Backbone as a ProteinNet text record, in pm:
[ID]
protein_1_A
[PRIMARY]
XXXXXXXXXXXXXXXXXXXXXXXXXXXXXXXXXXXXXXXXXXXXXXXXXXXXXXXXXXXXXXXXXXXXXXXXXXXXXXXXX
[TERTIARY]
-398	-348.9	-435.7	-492.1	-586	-483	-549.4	-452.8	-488	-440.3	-516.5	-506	-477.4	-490.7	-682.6	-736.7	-880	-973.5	-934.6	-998.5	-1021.5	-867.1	-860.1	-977.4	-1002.5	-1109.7	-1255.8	-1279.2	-1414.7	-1433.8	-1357.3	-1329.7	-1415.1	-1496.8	-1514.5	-1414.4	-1454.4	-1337.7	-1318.2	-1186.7	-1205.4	-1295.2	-1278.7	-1306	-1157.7	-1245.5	-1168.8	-1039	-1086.5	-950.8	-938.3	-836	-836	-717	-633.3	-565.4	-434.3	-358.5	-210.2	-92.5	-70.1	50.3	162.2	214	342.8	343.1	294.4	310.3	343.8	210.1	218.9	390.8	446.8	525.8	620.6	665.1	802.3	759.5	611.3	618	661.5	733	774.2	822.1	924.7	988.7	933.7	792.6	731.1	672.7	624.1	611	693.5	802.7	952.8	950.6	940.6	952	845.4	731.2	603.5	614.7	716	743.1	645.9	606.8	552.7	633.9	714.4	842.2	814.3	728.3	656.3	611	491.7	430.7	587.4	661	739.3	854.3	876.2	938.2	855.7	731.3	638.1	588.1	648.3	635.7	767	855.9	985.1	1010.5	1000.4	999.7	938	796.2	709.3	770	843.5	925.4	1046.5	1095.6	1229.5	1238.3	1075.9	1112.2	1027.6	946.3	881.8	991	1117.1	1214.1	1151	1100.5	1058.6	934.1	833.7	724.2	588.1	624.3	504.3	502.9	654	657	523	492.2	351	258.4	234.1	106.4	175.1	296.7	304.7	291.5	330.4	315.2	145.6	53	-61.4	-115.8	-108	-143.5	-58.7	16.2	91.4	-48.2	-7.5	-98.8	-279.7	-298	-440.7	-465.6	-395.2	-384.1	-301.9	-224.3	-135.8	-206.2	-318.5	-382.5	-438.8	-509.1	-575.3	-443.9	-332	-251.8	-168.5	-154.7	-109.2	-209.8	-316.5	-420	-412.4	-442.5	-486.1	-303.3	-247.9	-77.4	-101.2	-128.9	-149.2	-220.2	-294.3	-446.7	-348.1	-339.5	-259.7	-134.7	-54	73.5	22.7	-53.5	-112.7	-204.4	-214.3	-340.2	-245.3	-301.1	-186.9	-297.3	-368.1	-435	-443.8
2156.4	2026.9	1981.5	1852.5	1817.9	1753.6	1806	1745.4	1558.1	1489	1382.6	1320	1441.1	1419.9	1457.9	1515.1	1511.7	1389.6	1286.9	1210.4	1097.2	1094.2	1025.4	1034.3	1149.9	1187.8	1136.2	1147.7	1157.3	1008.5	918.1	773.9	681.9	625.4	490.6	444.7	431.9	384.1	249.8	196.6	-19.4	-33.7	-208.2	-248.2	-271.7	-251.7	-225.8	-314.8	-463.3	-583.1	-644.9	-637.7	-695.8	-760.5	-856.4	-942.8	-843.5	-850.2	-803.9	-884.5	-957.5	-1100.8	-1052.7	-953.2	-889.9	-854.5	-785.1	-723.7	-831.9	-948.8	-1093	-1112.5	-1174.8	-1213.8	-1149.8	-998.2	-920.3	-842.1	-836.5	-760.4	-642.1	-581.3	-487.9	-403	-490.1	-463.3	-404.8	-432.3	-381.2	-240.9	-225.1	-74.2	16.3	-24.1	72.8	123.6	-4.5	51.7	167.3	120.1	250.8	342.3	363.4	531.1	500.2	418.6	428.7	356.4	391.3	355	371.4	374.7	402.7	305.9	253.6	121.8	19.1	22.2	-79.1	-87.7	20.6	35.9	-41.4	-34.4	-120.3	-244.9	-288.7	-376.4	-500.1	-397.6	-467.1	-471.1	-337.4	-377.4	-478.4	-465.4	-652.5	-744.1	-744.8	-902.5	-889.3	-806.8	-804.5	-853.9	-748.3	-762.9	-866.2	-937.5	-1089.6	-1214.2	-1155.7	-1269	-1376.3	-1344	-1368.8	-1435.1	-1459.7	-1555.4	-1437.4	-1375.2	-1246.4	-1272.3	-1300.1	-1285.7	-1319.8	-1455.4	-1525.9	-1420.8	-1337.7	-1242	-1088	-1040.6	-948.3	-944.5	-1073.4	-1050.2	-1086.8	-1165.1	-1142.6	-1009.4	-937.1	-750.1	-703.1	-769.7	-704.2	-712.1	-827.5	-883.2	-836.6	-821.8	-771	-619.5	-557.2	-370.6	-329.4	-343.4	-288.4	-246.3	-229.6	-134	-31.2	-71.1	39.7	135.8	100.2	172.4	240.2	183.5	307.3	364.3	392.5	450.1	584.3	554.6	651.6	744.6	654.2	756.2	856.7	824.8	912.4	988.2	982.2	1102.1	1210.2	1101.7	1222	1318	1236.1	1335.6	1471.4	1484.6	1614.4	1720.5	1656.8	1744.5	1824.3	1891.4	2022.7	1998.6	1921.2	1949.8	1803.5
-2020.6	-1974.3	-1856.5	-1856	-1781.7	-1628.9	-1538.9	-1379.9	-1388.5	-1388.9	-1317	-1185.9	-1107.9	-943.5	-917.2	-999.1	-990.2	-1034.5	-1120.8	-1125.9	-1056.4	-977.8	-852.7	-757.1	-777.4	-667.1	-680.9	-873.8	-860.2	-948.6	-911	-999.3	-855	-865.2	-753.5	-706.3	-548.5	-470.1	-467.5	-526.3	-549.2	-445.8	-426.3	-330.3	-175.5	-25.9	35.3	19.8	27.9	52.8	-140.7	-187	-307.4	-305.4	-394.8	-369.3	-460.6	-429.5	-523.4	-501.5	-610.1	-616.5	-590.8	-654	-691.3	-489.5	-430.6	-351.2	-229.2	-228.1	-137.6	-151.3	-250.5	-276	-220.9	-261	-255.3	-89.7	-45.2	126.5	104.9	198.1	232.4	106.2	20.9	-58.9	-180.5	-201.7	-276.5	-274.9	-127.9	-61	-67.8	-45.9	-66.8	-192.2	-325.8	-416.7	-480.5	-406.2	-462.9	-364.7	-317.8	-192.5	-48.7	-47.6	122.5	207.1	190.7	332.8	466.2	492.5	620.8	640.8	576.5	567.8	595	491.3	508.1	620.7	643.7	788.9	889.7	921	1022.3	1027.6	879.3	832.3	888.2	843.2	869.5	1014.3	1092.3	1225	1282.1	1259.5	1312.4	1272.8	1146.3	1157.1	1225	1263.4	1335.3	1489.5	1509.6	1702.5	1700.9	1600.5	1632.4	1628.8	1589.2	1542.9	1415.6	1313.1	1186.8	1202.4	1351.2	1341.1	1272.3	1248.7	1217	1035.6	970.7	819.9	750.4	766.3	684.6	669	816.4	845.8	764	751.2	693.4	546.3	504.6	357.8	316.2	421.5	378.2	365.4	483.6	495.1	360.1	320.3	144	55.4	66.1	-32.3	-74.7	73.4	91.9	79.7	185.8	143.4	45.8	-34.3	-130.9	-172.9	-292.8	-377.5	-277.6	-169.6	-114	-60.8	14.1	75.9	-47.8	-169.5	-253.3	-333.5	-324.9	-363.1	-277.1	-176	-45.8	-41.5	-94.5	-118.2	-225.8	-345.5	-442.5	-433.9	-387.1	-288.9	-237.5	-145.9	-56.6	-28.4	-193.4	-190.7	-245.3	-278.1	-383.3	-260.5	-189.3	-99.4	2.5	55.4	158	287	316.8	460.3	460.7
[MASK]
+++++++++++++++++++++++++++++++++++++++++++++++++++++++++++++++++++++++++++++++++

């Protein structure tokens, strides 16, 4: 049975900023659902203690890092260092 936590590795890395709709749109909510609750915790906090003037700018950082930030997740749930 072939792993495919190795091809992750040896596949070209996208490009850094790429656009993801689903993610723009839903923010935070979208992070939660792909397990980086972390991300979306910091996410959600900046709109909280900004009193909502930060939202526009968080869901662009959705929109823009989502592939890379769950990329670099799947990497890294598998690795021990």
């Amino acid at each position: 049975m072939d792993d495919p936590i190795p091809a992750l590795y040896h596949r070209p890395m996208p490009r850094r900023l790429s656009w993801n709709w689903l993610a723009f749109i839903f923010g935070p909510i979208w992070f939660i659902a792909r397990g980086l609750w972390v991300h979306a915790t910091i996410m959600v906090g900046l709109y909280l203690l900004s009193g909502g003037i930060l939202l526009p700018f968080v869901h662009i950082y959705c929109g823009l890092k989502a592939n890379e930030d769950a990329l670099e997740f799947r990497i890294q749930k598998d690795s021990f260092y």
